[in-house]
CSV table of C-alpha atoms in Angstrom, one decimal:
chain,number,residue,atom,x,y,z
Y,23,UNK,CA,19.2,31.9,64.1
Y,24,UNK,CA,18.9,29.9,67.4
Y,25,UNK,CA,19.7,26.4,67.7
Y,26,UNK,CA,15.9,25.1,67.0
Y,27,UNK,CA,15.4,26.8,63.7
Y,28,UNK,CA,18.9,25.9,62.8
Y,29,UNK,CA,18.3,21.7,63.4
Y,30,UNK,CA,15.3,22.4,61.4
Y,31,UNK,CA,18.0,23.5,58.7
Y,32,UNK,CA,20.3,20.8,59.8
Y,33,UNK,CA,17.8,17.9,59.8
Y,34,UNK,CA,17.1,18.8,55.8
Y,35,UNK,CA,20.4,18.9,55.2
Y,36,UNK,CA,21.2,15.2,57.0
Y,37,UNK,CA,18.2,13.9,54.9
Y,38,UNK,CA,19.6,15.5,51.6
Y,39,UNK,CA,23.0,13.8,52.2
Y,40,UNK,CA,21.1,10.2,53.1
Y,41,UNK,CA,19.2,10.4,50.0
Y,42,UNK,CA,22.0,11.0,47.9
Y,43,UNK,CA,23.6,8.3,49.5
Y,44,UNK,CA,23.4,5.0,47.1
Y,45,UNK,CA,21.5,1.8,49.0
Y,46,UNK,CA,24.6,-0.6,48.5
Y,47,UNK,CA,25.1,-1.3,52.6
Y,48,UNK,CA,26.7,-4.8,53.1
Y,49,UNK,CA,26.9,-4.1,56.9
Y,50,UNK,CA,23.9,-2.8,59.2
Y,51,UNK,CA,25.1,-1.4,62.5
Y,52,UNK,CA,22.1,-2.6,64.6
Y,53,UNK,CA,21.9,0.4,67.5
Y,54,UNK,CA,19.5,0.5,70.6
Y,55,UNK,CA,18.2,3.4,71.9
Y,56,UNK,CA,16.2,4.0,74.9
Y,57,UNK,CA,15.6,7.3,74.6
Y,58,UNK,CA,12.1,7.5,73.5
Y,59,UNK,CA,10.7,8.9,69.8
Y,60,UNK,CA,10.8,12.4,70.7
Y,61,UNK,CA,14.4,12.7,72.4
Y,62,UNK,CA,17.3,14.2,70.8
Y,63,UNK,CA,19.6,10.7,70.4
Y,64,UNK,CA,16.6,9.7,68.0
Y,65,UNK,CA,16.1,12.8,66.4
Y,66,UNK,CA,19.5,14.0,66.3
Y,67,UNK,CA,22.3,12.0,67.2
Y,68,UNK,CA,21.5,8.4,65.5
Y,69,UNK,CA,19.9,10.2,61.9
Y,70,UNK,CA,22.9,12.4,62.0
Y,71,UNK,CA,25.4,9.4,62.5
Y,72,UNK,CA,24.3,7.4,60.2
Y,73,UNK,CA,23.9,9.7,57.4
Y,74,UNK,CA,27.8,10.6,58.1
Y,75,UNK,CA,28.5,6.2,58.6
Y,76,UNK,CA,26.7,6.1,55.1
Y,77,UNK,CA,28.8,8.9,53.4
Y,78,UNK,CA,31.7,8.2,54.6
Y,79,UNK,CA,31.8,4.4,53.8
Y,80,UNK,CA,29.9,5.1,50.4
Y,81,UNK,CA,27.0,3.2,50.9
Y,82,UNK,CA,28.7,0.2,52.5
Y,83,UNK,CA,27.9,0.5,56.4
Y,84,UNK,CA,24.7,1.8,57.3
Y,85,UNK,CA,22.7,2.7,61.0
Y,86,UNK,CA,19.5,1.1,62.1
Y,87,UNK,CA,17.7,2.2,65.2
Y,88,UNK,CA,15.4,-0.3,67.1
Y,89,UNK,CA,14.3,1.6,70.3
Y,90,UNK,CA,13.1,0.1,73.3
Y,91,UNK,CA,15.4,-2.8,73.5
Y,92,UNK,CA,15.4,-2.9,76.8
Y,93,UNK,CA,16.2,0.0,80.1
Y,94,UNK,CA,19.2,2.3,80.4
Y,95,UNK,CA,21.2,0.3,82.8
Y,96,UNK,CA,20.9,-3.1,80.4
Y,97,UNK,CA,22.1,-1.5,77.5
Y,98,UNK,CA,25.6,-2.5,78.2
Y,99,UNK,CA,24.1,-6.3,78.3
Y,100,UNK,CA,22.7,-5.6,75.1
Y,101,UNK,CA,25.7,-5.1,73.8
Y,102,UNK,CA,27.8,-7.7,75.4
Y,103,UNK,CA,24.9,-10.1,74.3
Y,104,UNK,CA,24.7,-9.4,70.8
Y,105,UNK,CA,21.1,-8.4,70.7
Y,106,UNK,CA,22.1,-5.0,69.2
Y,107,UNK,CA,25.5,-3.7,68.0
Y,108,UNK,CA,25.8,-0.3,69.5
Y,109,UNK,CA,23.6,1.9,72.4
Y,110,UNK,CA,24.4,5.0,74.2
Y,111,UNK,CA,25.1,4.5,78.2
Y,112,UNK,CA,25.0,6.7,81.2
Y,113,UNK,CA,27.7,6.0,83.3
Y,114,UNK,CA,26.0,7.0,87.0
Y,115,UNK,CA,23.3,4.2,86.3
Y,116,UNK,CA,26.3,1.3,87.0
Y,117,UNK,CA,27.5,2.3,90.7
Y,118,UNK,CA,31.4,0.6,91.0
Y,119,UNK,CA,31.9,-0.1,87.2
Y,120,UNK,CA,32.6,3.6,86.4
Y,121,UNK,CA,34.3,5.8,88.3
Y,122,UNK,CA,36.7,7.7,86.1
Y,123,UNK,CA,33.7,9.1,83.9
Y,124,UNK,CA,32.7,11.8,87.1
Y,125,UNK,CA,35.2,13.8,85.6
Y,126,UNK,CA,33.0,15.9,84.0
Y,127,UNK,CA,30.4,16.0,86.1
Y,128,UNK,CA,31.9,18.0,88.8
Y,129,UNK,CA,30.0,21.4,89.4
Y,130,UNK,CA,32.0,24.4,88.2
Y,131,UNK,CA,30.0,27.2,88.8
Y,132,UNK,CA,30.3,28.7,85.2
Y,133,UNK,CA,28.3,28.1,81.7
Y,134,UNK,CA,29.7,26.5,78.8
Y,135,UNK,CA,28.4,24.8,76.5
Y,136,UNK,CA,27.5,20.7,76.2
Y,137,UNK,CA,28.9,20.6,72.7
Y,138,UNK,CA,32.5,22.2,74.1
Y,139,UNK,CA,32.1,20.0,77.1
Y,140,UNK,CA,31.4,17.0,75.2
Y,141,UNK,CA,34.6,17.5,72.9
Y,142,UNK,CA,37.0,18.8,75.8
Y,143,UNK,CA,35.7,15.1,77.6
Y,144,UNK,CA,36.7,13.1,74.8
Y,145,UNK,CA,40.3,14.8,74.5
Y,146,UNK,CA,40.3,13.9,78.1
Y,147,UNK,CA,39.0,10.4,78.1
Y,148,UNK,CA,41.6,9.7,74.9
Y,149,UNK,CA,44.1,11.3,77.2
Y,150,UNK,CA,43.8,9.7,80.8
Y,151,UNK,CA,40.6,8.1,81.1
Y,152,UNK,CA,41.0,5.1,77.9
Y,153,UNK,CA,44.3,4.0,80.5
Y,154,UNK,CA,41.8,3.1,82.8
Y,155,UNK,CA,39.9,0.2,80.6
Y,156,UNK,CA,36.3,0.8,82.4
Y,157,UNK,CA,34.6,-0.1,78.9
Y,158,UNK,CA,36.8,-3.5,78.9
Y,159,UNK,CA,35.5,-5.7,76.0
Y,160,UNK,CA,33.5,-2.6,73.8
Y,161,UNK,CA,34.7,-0.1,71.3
Y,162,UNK,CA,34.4,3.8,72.7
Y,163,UNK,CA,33.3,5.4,69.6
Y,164,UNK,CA,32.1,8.7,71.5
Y,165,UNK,CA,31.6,10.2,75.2
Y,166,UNK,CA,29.6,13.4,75.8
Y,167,UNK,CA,27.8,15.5,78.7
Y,168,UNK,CA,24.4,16.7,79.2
Y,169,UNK,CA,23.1,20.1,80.1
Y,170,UNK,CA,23.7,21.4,83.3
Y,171,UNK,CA,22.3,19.3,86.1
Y,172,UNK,CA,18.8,21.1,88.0
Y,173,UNK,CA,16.4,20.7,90.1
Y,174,UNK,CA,12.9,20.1,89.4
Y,175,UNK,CA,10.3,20.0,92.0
Y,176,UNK,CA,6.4,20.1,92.4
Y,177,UNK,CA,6.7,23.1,95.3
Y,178,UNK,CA,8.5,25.8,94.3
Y,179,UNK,CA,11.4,25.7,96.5
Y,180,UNK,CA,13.9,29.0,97.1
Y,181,UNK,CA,16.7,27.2,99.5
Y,182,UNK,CA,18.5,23.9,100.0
Y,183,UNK,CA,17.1,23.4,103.6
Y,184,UNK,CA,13.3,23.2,101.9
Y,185,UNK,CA,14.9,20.0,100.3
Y,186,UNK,CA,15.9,18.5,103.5
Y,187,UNK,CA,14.3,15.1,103.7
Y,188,UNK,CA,12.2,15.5,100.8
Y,189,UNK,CA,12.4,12.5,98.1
Y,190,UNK,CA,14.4,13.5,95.3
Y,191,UNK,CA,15.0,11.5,91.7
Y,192,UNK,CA,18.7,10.9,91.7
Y,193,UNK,CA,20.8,8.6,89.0
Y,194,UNK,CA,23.2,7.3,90.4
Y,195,UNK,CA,27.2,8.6,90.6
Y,196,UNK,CA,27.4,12.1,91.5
Y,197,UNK,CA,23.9,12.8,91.4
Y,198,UNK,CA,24.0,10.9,94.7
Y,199,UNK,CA,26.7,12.2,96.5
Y,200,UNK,CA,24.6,15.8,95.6
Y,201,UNK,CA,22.2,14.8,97.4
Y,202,UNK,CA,23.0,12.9,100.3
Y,203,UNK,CA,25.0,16.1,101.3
Y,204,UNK,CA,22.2,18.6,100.5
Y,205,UNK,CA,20.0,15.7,102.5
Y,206,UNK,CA,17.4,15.3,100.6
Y,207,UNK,CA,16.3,11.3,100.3
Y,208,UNK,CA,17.5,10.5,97.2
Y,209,UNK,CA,15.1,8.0,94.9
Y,210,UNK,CA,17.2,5.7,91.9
Y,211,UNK,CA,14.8,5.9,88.9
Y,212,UNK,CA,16.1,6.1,85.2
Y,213,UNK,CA,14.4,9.0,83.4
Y,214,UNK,CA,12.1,7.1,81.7
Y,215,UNK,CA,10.4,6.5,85.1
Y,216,UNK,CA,10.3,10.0,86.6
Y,217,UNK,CA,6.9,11.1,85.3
Y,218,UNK,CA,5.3,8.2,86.6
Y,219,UNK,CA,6.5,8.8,90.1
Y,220,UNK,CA,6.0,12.4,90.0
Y,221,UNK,CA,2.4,11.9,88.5
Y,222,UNK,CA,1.9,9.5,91.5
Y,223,UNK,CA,3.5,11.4,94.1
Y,224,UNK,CA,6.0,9.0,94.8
Y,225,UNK,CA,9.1,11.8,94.2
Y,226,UNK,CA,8.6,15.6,95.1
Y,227,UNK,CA,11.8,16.6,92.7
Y,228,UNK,CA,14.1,14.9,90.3
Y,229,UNK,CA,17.6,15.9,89.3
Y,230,UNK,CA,17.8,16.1,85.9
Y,231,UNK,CA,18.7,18.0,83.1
Y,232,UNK,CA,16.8,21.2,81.4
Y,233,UNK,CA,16.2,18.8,78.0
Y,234,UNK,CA,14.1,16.4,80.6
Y,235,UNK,CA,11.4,18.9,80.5
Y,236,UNK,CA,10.2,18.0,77.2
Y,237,UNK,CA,12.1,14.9,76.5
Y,238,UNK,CA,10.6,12.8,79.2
Y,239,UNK,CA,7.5,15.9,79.8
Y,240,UNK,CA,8.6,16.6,83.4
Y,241,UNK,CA,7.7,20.7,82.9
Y,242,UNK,CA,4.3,19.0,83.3
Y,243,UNK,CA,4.7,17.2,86.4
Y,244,UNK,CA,7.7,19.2,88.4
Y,245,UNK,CA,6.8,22.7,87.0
Y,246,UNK,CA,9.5,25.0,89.3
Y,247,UNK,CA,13.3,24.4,88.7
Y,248,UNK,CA,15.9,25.4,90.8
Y,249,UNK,CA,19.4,26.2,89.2
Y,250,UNK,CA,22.8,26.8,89.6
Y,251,UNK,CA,24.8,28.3,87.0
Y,252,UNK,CA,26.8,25.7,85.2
Y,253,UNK,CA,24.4,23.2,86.9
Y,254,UNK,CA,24.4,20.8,90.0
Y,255,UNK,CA,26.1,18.5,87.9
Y,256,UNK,CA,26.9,17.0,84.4
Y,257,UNK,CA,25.9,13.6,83.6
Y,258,UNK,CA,28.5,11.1,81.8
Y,259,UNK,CA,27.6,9.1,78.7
Y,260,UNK,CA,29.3,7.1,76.2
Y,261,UNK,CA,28.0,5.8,72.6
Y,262,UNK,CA,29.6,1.8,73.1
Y,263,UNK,CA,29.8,-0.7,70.0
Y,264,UNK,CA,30.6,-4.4,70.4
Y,265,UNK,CA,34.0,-4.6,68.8
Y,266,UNK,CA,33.2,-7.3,66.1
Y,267,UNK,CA,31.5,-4.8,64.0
Y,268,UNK,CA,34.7,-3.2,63.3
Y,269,UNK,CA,36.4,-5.8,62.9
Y,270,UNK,CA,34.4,-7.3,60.8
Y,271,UNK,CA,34.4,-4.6,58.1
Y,272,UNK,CA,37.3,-3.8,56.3
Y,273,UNK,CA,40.2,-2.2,56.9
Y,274,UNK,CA,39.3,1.1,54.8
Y,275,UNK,CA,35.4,1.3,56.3
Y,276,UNK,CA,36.8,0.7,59.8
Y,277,UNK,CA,38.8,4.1,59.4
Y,278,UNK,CA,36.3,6.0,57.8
Y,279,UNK,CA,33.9,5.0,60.7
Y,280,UNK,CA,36.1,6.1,63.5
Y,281,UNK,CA,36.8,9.2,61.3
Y,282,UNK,CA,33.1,10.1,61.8
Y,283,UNK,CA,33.3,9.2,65.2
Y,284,UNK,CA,35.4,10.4,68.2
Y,285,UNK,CA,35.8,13.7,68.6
Y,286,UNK,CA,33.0,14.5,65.5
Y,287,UNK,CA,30.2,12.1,67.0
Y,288,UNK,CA,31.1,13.4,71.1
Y,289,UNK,CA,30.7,17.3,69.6
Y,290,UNK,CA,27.4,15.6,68.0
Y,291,UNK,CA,25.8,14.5,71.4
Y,292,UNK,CA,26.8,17.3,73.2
Y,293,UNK,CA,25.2,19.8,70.2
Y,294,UNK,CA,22.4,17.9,70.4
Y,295,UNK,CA,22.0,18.1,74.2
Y,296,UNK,CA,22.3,21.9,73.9
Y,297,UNK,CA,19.4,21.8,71.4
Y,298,UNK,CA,17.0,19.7,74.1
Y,299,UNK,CA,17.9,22.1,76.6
Y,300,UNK,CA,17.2,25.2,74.8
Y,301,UNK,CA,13.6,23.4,73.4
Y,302,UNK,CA,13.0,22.1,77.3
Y,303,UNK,CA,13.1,25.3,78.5
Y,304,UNK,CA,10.9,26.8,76.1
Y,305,UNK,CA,8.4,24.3,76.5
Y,306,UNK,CA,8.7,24.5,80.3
Y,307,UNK,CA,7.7,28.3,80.0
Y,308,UNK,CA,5.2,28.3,77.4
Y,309,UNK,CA,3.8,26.0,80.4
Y,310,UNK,CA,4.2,28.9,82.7
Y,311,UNK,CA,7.4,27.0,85.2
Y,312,UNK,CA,9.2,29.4,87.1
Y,313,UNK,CA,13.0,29.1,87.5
Y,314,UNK,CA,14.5,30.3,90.5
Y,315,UNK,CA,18.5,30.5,91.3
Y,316,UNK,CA,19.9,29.1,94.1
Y,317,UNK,CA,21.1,31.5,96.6
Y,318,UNK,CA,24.8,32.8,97.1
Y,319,UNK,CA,25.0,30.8,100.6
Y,320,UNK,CA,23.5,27.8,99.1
Y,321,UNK,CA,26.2,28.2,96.4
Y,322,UNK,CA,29.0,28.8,98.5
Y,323,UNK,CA,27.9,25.2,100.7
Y,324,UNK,CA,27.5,23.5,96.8
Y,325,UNK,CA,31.3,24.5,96.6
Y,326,UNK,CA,32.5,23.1,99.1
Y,327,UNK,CA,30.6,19.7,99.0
Y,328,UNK,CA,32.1,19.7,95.6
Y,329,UNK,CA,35.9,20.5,96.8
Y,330,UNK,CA,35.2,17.4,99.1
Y,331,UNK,CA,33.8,15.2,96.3
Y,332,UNK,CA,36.4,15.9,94.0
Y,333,UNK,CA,39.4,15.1,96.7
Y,334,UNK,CA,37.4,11.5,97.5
Y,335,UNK,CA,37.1,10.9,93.7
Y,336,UNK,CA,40.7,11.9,93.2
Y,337,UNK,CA,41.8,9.3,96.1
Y,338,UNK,CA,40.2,6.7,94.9
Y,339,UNK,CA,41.0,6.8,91.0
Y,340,UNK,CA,44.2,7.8,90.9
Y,341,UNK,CA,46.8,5.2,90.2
Y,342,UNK,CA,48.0,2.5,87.9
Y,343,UNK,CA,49.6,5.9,85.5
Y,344,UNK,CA,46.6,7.8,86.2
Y,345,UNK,CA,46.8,11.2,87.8
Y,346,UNK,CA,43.1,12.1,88.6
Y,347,UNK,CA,43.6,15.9,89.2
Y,348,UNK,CA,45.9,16.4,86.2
Y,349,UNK,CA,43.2,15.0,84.5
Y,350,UNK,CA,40.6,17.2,85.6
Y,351,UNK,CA,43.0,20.1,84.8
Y,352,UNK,CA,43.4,18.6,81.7
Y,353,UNK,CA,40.1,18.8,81.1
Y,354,UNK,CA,39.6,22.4,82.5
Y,355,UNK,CA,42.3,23.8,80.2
Y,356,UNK,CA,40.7,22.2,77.2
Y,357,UNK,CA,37.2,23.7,77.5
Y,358,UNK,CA,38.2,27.0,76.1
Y,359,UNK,CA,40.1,25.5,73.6
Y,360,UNK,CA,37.1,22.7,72.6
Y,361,UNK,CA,35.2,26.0,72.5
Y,362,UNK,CA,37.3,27.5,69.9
Y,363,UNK,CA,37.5,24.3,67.8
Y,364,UNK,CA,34.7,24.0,64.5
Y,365,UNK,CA,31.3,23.3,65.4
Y,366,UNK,CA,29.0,20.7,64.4
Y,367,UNK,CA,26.9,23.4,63.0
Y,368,UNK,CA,29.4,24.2,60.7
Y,369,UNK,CA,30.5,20.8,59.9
Y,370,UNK,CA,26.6,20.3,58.8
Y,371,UNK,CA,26.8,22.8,56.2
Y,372,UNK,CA,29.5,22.3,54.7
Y,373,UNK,CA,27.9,18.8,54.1
């Protein structure tokens, strides 16, 4: 069974549990989501959440979505505000307030899974990265990864030097630094604005992840991808709550949120980003895209631009207790284990 037929299992099974879940909610965690109707934090990730909020709080917290609330790199205002409770953030969209979170975005030149990447971050961030208090003033309640990081351009394009100069989505943190050393002129847009510019001609390419070519429709726009195995990069997220919702509950529903949260909810985002990818790239070839890899030379120049990333990162964050490259080990060492550890997929039928 691949992943799409099983979240069409899994999406009965979340509305099963929500319907045997008794209306009796005394406290509505208000969530904004800028995703758009057809991405995977709508279809997935929020239903999903709140079902397990619901179940585990019997009936006495509930999720409600309001999308559109306002762009990607507001929603930390959002929250800070109180116009909504909780949001999911990229981190590379807020240049100098997150630095720690390019942990995981690092190329590595091997494939592994966003779900196992998305539970080995959160041992990491609970580990190291909490120490260094770059969410000061909101509650963490999950971090994940997105697919590997490719390429997408409107000319089919075979080596790095055919990207020299050309203008290139990029969104901010590492994505950046990618590009500025390939040298292609990078362009900040949030995804919700590549289409646009591609329609318009504005961008040749975006950097973006595989899901991206359904989710925001760019298979119809950039139709030829370029890849690395393991991706370009990984992008960093985190799922934020203003922290007078929990305290405002009690004591017994403000463990049995976090107990559906953490560890369960990262696993969640990064299953769900898996899904996108898998139904991006089916929708990108039912529309005839081709996908090329990059070549071993361009690979070998990826590596070291990424040796040389990861040595200025790891100048720059270490300190104050934290040791950036133990870190990063840290969070090497635990992606075989994360991969060994029980799957949401699992976890949704035994529900």
């Amino acid at each position: 069974m691949n992943k799409t037929t099983y979240f069409l299992f899994c999406t009965a099974t979340i509305a099963a549990i929500g319907l045997a879940t008794p209306v009796l909610a005394q406290t509505t965690i208000n969530v904004s989501s800028w995703g758009g109707p057809n991405h995977g934090i709508n279809t997935i990730v929020w239903p999903t959440w709140k079902a397990w909020v619901e179940e585990a709080t019997e009936g006495r917290v509930t999720i409600k979505v309001t999308e559109d609330l306002g762009p990607p790199d507001v929603q930390m205002d959002i929250i800070a505000d109180g116009v909504a409770d909780a949001t999911w953030i990229f981190h590379g969209l807020m240049p100098g307030r997150f630095e720690m979170t390019k942990l995981p975005e690092f190329p590595t030149f091997e494939s592994f899974s966003s779900e196992t990447a998305s539970a080995a971050y959160w041992e990491t961030f609970e580990e190291y990265l909490i120490q260094g208090n770059e969410h000061r003033g909101l509650d963490v309640m999950a971090v994940g990864v997105h697919g590997p990081g490719q390429i997408f351009t409107a000319e089919k394009v075979e080596d790095f030097d055919e990207l020299v100069n050309t203008r290139l989505r990029t969104g901010g943190g590492l994505m950046s630094e990618l590009s500025d050393a390939i040298g292609v002129s990078g362009v900040a847009l949030p995804p919700t604005g590549v289409y646009e510019a591609a329609s318009q001609g504005v961008i040749s390419g975006a950097m973006l992840s595989l899901e991206a070519l359904r989710s925001f429709r760019l298979a119809e726009v950039l139709p030829n991808t370029l890849t690395v195995d393991g991706g370009f990069y990984r992008g960093s997220f985190a799922i934020i709550m203003n922290p007078m919702i929990l305290e405002s509950v009690s004591a017994e529903d403000r463990e049995a949120i976090e107990s559906v949260s953490g560890e369960q909810l990262s696993r969640l985002f990064g299953y769900m980003m898996d899904v996108s990818d898998q139904r991006g790239v089916e929708f990108a070839e039912e529309l005839g895209n081709t996908f090329t890899e990059a070549s071993e030379k361009d690979i070998a120049m990826l590596r070291e631009v990424s040796d040389e990333l990861i040595e200025k990162w790891a100048q720059k964050v270490s300190g104050g207790g934290i040791d950036a490259r133990e870190a990063l080990n840290f969070f090497h060492d635990r992606l075989p284990m994360a991969a060994e550890g029980e799957s949401i997929e699992s976890r949704l039928v035994q529900q």
